[in-house]
Short mmCIF file of C-alpha atoms and ligand atoms in Angstrom, two decimals:
data_model
loop_
_atom_site.label_atom_id
_atom_site.label_comp_id
_atom_site.label_asym_id
_atom_site.label_seq_id
_atom_site.Cartn_x
_atom_site.Cartn_y
_atom_site.Cartn_z
CA MET A 3 0.00 0.00 0.00
CA PHE A 4 1.09 3.57 -0.59
CA LYS A 5 -0.36 7.02 0.08
CA GLY A 6 -1.65 9.13 -2.78
CA TRP A 7 -4.34 11.57 -3.82
CA LEU A 8 -7.24 9.88 -5.56
CA LEU A 9 -9.87 11.77 -7.56
CA HIS A 10 -13.30 10.15 -7.95
CA LYS A 11 -16.13 11.49 -10.06
CA GLY A 12 -19.66 11.21 -8.72
CA ASP A 13 -22.74 13.01 -10.06
CA GLY A 14 -20.80 15.78 -11.79
CA ALA A 15 -18.87 16.50 -8.58
CA VAL A 16 -15.29 15.41 -8.03
CA ASP A 17 -14.10 14.08 -4.71
CA ALA A 18 -10.38 14.45 -3.90
CA ALA A 19 -9.05 12.41 -0.99
CA LEU A 20 -5.68 11.28 0.31
CA ALA A 21 -6.00 7.49 0.29
CA ASP A 22 -4.11 4.28 1.00
CA ILE A 23 -3.79 2.70 -2.42
CA ASP A 24 -2.91 -0.89 -3.23
CA GLU A 25 0.18 -1.06 -5.48
CA ALA A 26 -1.63 -3.70 -7.55
CA ARG A 27 -4.02 -0.95 -8.76
CA LEU A 28 -1.23 1.03 -10.46
CA PRO A 29 -1.58 1.25 -14.25
CA ALA A 30 0.67 -0.64 -16.65
CA GLY A 31 4.20 0.63 -17.15
CA ASP A 32 7.76 -0.67 -17.21
CA VAL A 33 9.21 1.52 -14.44
CA LEU A 34 8.04 1.78 -10.83
CA LEU A 35 9.10 5.12 -9.35
CA ALA A 36 9.35 5.98 -5.65
CA VAL A 37 8.21 9.59 -5.90
CA GLU A 38 10.17 11.88 -3.56
CA TYR A 39 8.82 15.23 -4.72
CA SER A 40 5.98 16.36 -6.93
CA ALA A 41 4.71 19.89 -7.55
CA LEU A 42 1.57 21.93 -8.07
CA ASN A 43 1.26 23.25 -11.59
CA TYR A 44 -1.71 25.15 -13.00
CA LYS A 45 -3.09 21.89 -14.43
CA ASP A 46 -2.79 20.13 -11.06
CA GLY A 47 -4.69 23.03 -9.53
CA LEU A 48 -7.45 22.61 -12.11
CA ALA A 49 -7.58 18.84 -11.52
CA LEU A 50 -7.62 18.97 -7.72
CA THR A 51 -10.25 21.70 -7.61
CA ASN A 52 -12.25 20.36 -10.59
CA ARG A 53 -12.24 23.77 -12.28
CA ALA A 54 -11.64 22.43 -15.78
CA PRO A 55 -11.86 19.00 -17.40
CA VAL A 56 -8.18 18.08 -17.11
CA VAL A 57 -8.78 14.52 -15.92
CA ARG A 58 -10.07 12.18 -18.64
CA GLN A 59 -10.19 8.85 -16.74
CA TRP A 60 -11.57 8.01 -13.32
CA PRO A 61 -10.48 7.36 -10.69
CA MET A 62 -7.27 9.31 -11.21
CA VAL A 63 -4.16 10.00 -9.19
CA PRO A 64 -3.29 13.63 -10.10
CA GLY A 65 0.21 15.05 -10.42
CA ILE A 66 1.63 15.87 -13.86
CA ASP A 67 5.23 15.81 -12.68
CA GLY A 68 7.46 14.02 -10.22
CA ALA A 69 11.04 13.25 -9.30
CA GLY A 70 12.32 10.23 -7.46
CA THR A 71 14.14 6.91 -7.56
CA VAL A 72 13.50 3.88 -9.74
CA LEU A 73 12.43 0.89 -7.61
CA GLU A 74 11.74 -1.66 -10.37
CA SER A 75 12.31 -1.58 -14.11
CA THR A 76 12.00 -3.83 -17.14
CA HIS A 77 12.98 -0.91 -19.42
CA ALA A 78 16.50 -1.13 -20.89
CA ASP A 79 17.40 2.47 -19.97
CA TRP A 80 16.45 2.30 -16.30
CA LYS A 81 17.58 0.23 -13.34
CA PRO A 82 16.71 0.30 -9.62
CA GLY A 83 18.42 3.21 -7.88
CA ASP A 84 18.41 5.52 -10.93
CA ARG A 85 16.99 8.99 -10.31
CA ALA A 86 14.48 10.31 -12.80
CA VAL A 87 12.19 13.23 -13.63
CA LEU A 88 8.75 12.96 -15.22
CA ASN A 89 6.89 15.79 -16.97
CA GLY A 90 3.66 15.47 -18.87
CA TRP A 91 2.82 12.71 -21.36
CA GLY A 92 -0.75 12.82 -20.03
CA VAL A 93 0.35 11.66 -16.57
CA GLY A 94 -2.15 12.98 -14.02
CA GLU A 95 -4.71 13.30 -16.85
CA THR A 96 -5.06 9.88 -18.51
CA HIS A 97 -2.41 7.89 -16.58
CA TRP A 98 -2.06 7.83 -12.78
CA GLY A 99 0.28 10.60 -11.65
CA CYS A 100 2.86 11.66 -9.11
CA LEU A 101 0.91 13.13 -6.18
CA ALA A 102 1.47 9.72 -4.61
CA GLU A 103 4.34 7.75 -3.09
CA ARG A 104 4.45 5.38 -6.08
CA ALA A 105 3.96 5.88 -9.83
CA ARG A 106 4.17 3.23 -12.51
CA LEU A 107 5.34 4.93 -15.71
CA LYS A 108 6.81 4.24 -19.11
CA GLY A 109 10.61 4.33 -19.18
CA GLU A 110 10.51 6.27 -22.45
CA TRP A 111 8.79 9.15 -20.62
CA LEU A 112 11.55 9.64 -18.06
CA VAL A 113 14.50 12.05 -18.14
CA PRO A 114 17.58 11.40 -15.96
CA LEU A 115 17.64 13.73 -12.96
CA PRO A 116 20.42 16.22 -13.85
CA ALA A 117 23.39 15.90 -11.48
CA ALA A 118 22.99 19.61 -10.67
CA PHE A 119 19.59 19.07 -9.04
CA THR A 120 18.09 17.29 -6.06
CA PRO A 121 14.60 15.83 -6.63
CA ARG A 122 13.24 18.80 -4.67
CA GLN A 123 14.98 21.31 -6.95
CA ALA A 124 13.80 19.42 -10.04
CA MET A 125 10.23 19.79 -8.80
CA ALA A 126 10.76 23.42 -7.77
CA ILE A 127 11.38 23.82 -11.49
CA GLY A 128 8.71 21.26 -12.38
CA THR A 129 6.62 21.39 -15.51
CA ALA A 130 6.16 25.16 -15.19
CA GLY A 131 9.91 25.81 -15.14
CA TYR A 132 10.71 23.28 -17.83
CA THR A 133 8.05 24.97 -20.00
CA ALA A 134 9.64 28.36 -19.31
CA MET A 135 12.93 26.89 -20.58
CA LEU A 136 11.20 25.54 -23.70
CA CYS A 137 9.90 29.08 -24.29
CA VAL A 138 13.39 30.57 -23.92
CA MET A 139 14.71 27.97 -26.38
CA ALA A 140 11.96 28.96 -28.84
CA LEU A 141 13.10 32.60 -28.65
CA GLU A 142 16.70 31.54 -29.19
CA ARG A 143 15.82 29.33 -32.18
CA HIS A 144 14.25 32.41 -33.76
CA GLY A 145 17.60 34.19 -33.38
CA VAL A 146 16.68 37.06 -31.04
CA GLN A 147 19.37 38.16 -28.60
CA PRO A 148 19.47 40.34 -25.47
CA GLY A 149 20.95 43.26 -27.45
CA ASP A 150 17.87 43.34 -29.71
CA GLY A 151 15.67 45.02 -27.08
CA ASP A 152 13.48 44.25 -24.09
CA VAL A 153 11.71 40.96 -23.40
CA LEU A 154 8.27 40.81 -21.76
CA VAL A 155 7.06 38.02 -19.46
CA THR A 156 3.33 37.85 -18.66
CA GLY A 157 1.84 36.01 -15.67
CA ALA A 158 5.14 36.93 -14.10
CA THR A 159 4.55 35.96 -10.46
CA GLY A 160 3.23 32.54 -11.50
CA GLY A 161 5.34 29.40 -11.91
CA VAL A 162 6.12 29.70 -15.63
CA GLY A 163 6.56 33.47 -15.28
CA SER A 164 8.89 33.38 -12.27
CA VAL A 165 11.24 30.86 -13.87
CA ALA A 166 11.12 32.71 -17.20
CA VAL A 167 12.07 36.01 -15.52
CA ALA A 168 14.99 34.38 -13.68
CA LEU A 169 16.26 32.56 -16.79
CA LEU A 170 16.03 35.52 -19.15
CA ALA A 171 17.71 37.88 -16.67
CA ARG A 172 20.54 35.40 -16.15
CA LEU A 173 20.96 35.17 -19.93
CA GLY A 174 21.45 38.93 -20.12
CA TRP A 175 18.00 40.14 -21.20
CA ARG A 176 16.40 43.30 -19.87
CA VAL A 177 13.17 41.77 -18.58
CA THR A 178 9.84 43.53 -18.11
CA ALA A 179 7.48 41.55 -15.89
CA ALA A 180 3.70 41.98 -16.32
CA THR A 181 1.70 41.10 -13.22
CA GLY A 182 -1.64 41.70 -11.56
CA ARG A 183 0.22 41.77 -8.26
CA THR A 184 2.28 44.93 -8.51
CA ALA A 185 2.80 44.68 -4.74
CA GLU A 186 5.14 41.80 -5.66
CA ALA A 187 7.45 44.15 -7.59
CA ASP A 188 10.30 43.54 -5.13
CA TYR A 189 9.94 39.79 -5.60
CA LEU A 190 10.10 40.14 -9.39
CA THR A 191 13.06 42.51 -9.16
CA SER A 192 14.85 40.00 -6.92
CA LEU A 193 14.39 37.39 -9.66
CA GLY A 194 16.02 39.76 -12.14
CA ALA A 195 13.20 41.86 -13.64
CA ALA A 196 14.34 45.34 -14.68
CA ALA A 197 10.80 46.72 -14.85
CA VAL A 198 7.37 45.70 -13.58
CA VAL A 199 4.13 46.69 -15.33
CA ASP A 200 0.48 46.19 -14.39
CA ARG A 201 -1.16 43.38 -16.34
CA ALA A 202 -4.27 45.59 -16.65
CA GLU A 203 -2.39 47.36 -19.48
CA PHE A 204 -2.82 44.21 -21.58
CA ALA A 205 -6.13 42.84 -20.36
CA MET A 206 -8.63 44.70 -22.59
CA PRO A 207 -9.18 44.80 -26.37
CA GLY A 208 -6.51 46.96 -28.05
CA LYS A 209 -5.50 48.28 -31.47
CA PRO A 210 -4.18 45.77 -34.05
CA LEU A 211 -0.81 47.55 -34.13
CA GLN A 212 0.56 49.44 -31.15
CA LYS A 213 3.87 51.09 -30.21
CA GLU A 214 6.71 48.59 -30.75
CA ARG A 215 8.01 47.71 -27.28
CA TRP A 216 9.30 44.12 -27.20
CA ALA A 217 11.98 42.27 -29.14
CA ALA A 218 10.53 39.10 -27.68
CA ALA A 219 7.94 37.90 -25.17
CA ILE A 220 6.92 34.83 -23.20
CA ASP A 221 3.17 34.69 -22.63
CA ALA A 222 1.50 32.40 -20.09
CA VAL A 223 -1.82 34.26 -20.25
CA GLY A 224 -3.42 34.13 -23.75
CA SER A 225 -6.61 36.01 -24.71
CA HIS A 226 -6.49 39.85 -24.98
CA THR A 227 -3.11 39.85 -23.26
CA LEU A 228 -1.51 37.78 -26.01
CA ALA A 229 -3.26 39.83 -28.72
CA ASN A 230 -1.91 43.06 -27.21
CA VAL A 231 1.58 41.62 -26.72
CA LEU A 232 1.67 40.62 -30.40
CA ALA A 233 0.50 44.13 -31.35
CA GLN A 234 3.41 45.62 -29.32
CA THR A 235 6.11 43.27 -30.60
CA ARG A 236 8.83 44.89 -32.67
CA TYR A 237 9.44 44.26 -36.35
CA GLY A 238 10.76 40.69 -36.79
CA GLY A 239 10.23 39.82 -33.12
CA ILE A 240 8.82 36.69 -31.55
CA VAL A 241 6.28 35.73 -28.91
CA ALA A 242 6.38 32.27 -27.32
CA ALA A 243 2.85 31.36 -26.18
CA CYS A 244 2.40 28.58 -23.62
CA GLY A 245 -0.58 29.43 -21.41
CA LEU A 246 -4.17 30.51 -21.03
CA ALA A 247 -4.45 32.02 -17.54
CA GLN A 248 -6.65 34.84 -18.90
CA GLY A 249 -8.39 32.71 -21.52
CA MET A 250 -8.06 30.26 -24.38
CA ASP A 251 -9.22 32.77 -27.00
CA LEU A 252 -6.91 34.88 -29.13
CA PRO A 253 -8.93 37.95 -30.14
CA GLY A 254 -6.39 39.69 -32.36
CA THR A 255 -5.66 40.40 -36.02
CA VAL A 256 -3.04 39.22 -38.51
CA ALA A 257 -1.58 42.74 -38.65
CA PRO A 258 1.50 41.98 -36.46
CA PHE A 259 2.31 38.96 -38.64
CA ILE A 260 1.85 40.48 -42.09
CA LEU A 261 2.99 44.05 -41.41
CA ARG A 262 5.77 43.49 -38.86
CA GLY A 263 6.84 39.91 -39.60
CA VAL A 264 6.16 38.95 -36.00
CA THR A 265 6.37 35.22 -35.18
CA LEU A 266 4.02 33.45 -32.79
CA ALA A 267 5.69 30.29 -31.49
CA GLY A 268 3.50 27.73 -29.76
CA VAL A 269 5.12 25.87 -26.87
CA ASP A 270 3.87 22.52 -25.58
CA SER A 271 5.58 20.64 -22.78
CA VAL A 272 3.30 17.61 -22.54
CA MET A 273 4.23 15.81 -25.77
CA ALA A 274 7.56 17.56 -26.40
CA PRO A 275 10.03 15.12 -27.99
CA MET A 276 12.70 13.58 -25.77
CA PRO A 277 15.76 15.33 -27.29
CA ARG A 278 14.16 18.72 -26.61
CA ARG A 279 13.30 17.70 -23.03
CA ARG A 280 16.85 16.58 -22.33
CA GLU A 281 18.19 19.81 -23.80
CA ALA A 282 15.77 21.85 -21.66
CA TRP A 283 16.85 20.08 -18.46
CA GLN A 284 20.54 20.51 -19.35
CA ARG A 285 19.96 24.19 -20.01
CA LEU A 286 18.09 24.60 -16.71
CA ALA A 287 21.10 23.08 -14.92
CA ARG A 288 23.31 25.67 -16.62
CA ASP A 289 21.15 28.79 -16.74
CA LEU A 290 18.92 28.83 -13.66
CA ASP A 291 20.39 30.41 -10.55
CA PRO A 292 19.74 27.94 -7.66
CA ALA A 293 19.37 30.79 -5.17
CA ARG A 294 16.65 32.42 -7.27
CA LEU A 295 14.95 29.05 -7.69
CA GLU A 296 14.88 28.59 -3.91
CA ALA A 297 13.56 32.14 -3.44
CA MET A 298 10.52 31.37 -5.60
CA THR A 299 9.73 28.01 -3.97
CA ALA A 300 7.44 27.03 -1.11
CA GLU A 301 7.05 23.47 0.16
CA VAL A 302 3.95 21.62 1.35
CA ALA A 303 3.43 18.07 2.60
CA LEU A 304 1.48 15.59 0.47
CA ALA A 305 -1.54 15.93 2.77
CA GLU A 306 -1.61 19.71 2.15
CA ALA A 307 -1.70 19.47 -1.67
CA ALA A 308 -5.44 20.06 -2.12
CA ASP A 309 -5.44 23.18 0.11
CA ALA A 310 -2.42 24.53 -1.75
CA ALA A 311 -4.13 23.80 -5.09
CA ARG A 312 -7.09 25.97 -4.01
CA ARG A 313 -4.71 28.81 -3.11
CA LEU A 314 -3.02 28.44 -6.52
CA MET A 315 -6.35 28.67 -8.36
CA ASP A 316 -7.35 31.71 -6.27
CA GLY A 317 -4.18 33.54 -7.40
CA ARG A 318 -2.75 33.48 -3.87
CA VAL A 319 0.48 31.61 -4.72
CA ARG A 320 3.70 33.26 -5.80
CA GLY A 321 6.25 31.25 -7.77
CA ARG A 322 6.33 27.49 -7.29
CA ILE A 323 4.98 24.95 -4.79
CA VAL A 324 6.82 21.66 -4.32
CA VAL A 325 5.01 18.77 -2.69
CA ARG A 326 7.06 16.61 -0.32
CA VAL A 327 5.85 13.10 -1.05
CA ALA A 328 8.36 10.88 0.73
CA GLY A 329 9.22 11.19 4.41
P1 NDP B 17 0.34 29.83 -12.10
O1 NDP B 17 -1.01 29.72 -11.54
O2 NDP B 17 1.53 29.58 -11.24
O3 NDP B 17 0.55 31.28 -12.75
C1 NDP B 17 -0.40 31.85 -13.59
C2 NDP B 17 -0.23 33.36 -13.50
O4 NDP B 17 -1.02 33.96 -14.52
C3 NDP B 17 -0.76 33.95 -12.22
O5 NDP B 17 0.19 33.88 -11.20
C4 NDP B 17 -1.04 35.36 -12.65
O6 NDP B 17 0.17 36.09 -12.62
C5 NDP B 17 -1.47 35.21 -14.09
N1 NDP B 17 -2.93 35.27 -14.24
C6 NDP B 17 -3.85 34.53 -13.59
N2 NDP B 17 -5.09 34.88 -13.97
C7 NDP B 17 -4.94 35.86 -14.89
C8 NDP B 17 -5.86 36.63 -15.65
N3 NDP B 17 -7.19 36.47 -15.54
N4 NDP B 17 -5.36 37.55 -16.50
C9 NDP B 17 -4.03 37.72 -16.62
N5 NDP B 17 -3.11 37.04 -15.91
C10 NDP B 17 -3.57 36.10 -15.08
O7 NDP B 17 0.37 28.87 -13.38
P2 NDP B 17 1.64 28.34 -14.20
O8 NDP B 17 2.67 29.38 -14.23
O9 NDP B 17 1.97 26.97 -13.75
O10 NDP B 17 0.99 28.21 -15.65
C11 NDP B 17 0.72 29.39 -16.40
C12 NDP B 17 -0.04 29.02 -17.66
O11 NDP B 17 0.81 28.23 -18.49
C13 NDP B 17 -1.31 28.21 -17.41
O12 NDP B 17 -2.30 28.62 -18.32
C14 NDP B 17 -0.87 26.79 -17.72
O13 NDP B 17 -1.95 25.98 -18.12
C15 NDP B 17 0.13 27.02 -18.83
N6 NDP B 17 1.11 25.95 -18.95
C16 NDP B 17 1.26 25.43 -20.20
C17 NDP B 17 2.19 24.44 -20.43
C18 NDP B 17 2.39 23.95 -21.82
O14 NDP B 17 2.91 22.84 -22.00
N7 NDP B 17 2.02 24.72 -22.82
C19 NDP B 17 2.96 23.86 -19.32
C20 NDP B 17 2.79 24.56 -18.05
C21 NDP B 17 1.86 25.56 -17.91
P3 NDP B 17 0.24 37.58 -11.96
O15 NDP B 17 -0.43 37.45 -10.62
O16 NDP B 17 1.69 37.84 -11.89
O17 NDP B 17 -0.51 38.48 -12.89
#
């Protein structure tokens, strides 16, 4: 038996409870992982609070990411004692996830825990931070460089945003952080932001083309915010879009694309191919300041995950929450 969160669906309502689960109930997979740390990402918040249909099979153990030690393996790449990180692949949505002491997973989904990180640090980064790195890599593939102008990060006090600010600042960019919590300006400055702006500036419908302000942007927010960011992106610039915290819609025009040659790069972490994942984790080991990572991280016990998920969905969490699963 092991402890884990279990989501059951009744008459439309979802019940989330910390349960003792029989290991025999774990889904098929060729690696059994002893999860040491998991995390609370936006999607975990949605799943635990039933705010959006993230979970597609019931009952479900939530937790889209985890880090820990391999206990059993029939996969050629993994042996007992190896340390591994899991992000995405539908885990916590269609396959039982990592907000539990045990997870049975596919070996092909796992990335070796980088030597630079403890399991706790890997989950402080978690899917949000790994996605922020994928966004930075998308900007770099486009060819933009810090000398080209300012970079904007939206949803800046959130998980993706906090890691993006810290990474871009470390890489030499002048970072502007857009947030609804301007009282957190000192926090964002401590992560490396050079300027902090109110997200209200971006929240409402705007003109198709606006003053050119950004050489590049990372957007975790979508909707009018993304449309306005595109309209403010400089000639030839790029916006990496990964989130929908304001909304899934994109109420803009093609003007930034056809008149300014702006590029909109979509970023997905869930099904990202393995070479890109490994590159992202190597880059995180190189480019993320461990002190800044620690400064953006709070820890909760496994039993506290549902309460913390409610705080996350209410916009009362800054940065990242790691969930201590073992011990
Ligand atoms: P968090 O909850 O940690 O952060 C989201 C942030 O968005 C909030 O902190 C807030 O920042 C801002 N925000 C919230 N509501 C609104 C709103 N109505 N209008 C504008 N801004 C808002 O979530 P994550 O950082 O983990 O995830 C951010 C987004 O990225 C989510 O939509 C998530 O689904 C997506 N995501 C996508 C991935 C992918 O593979 N594409 C992977 C991981 C995440 P502030 O208070 O500073 O304004």
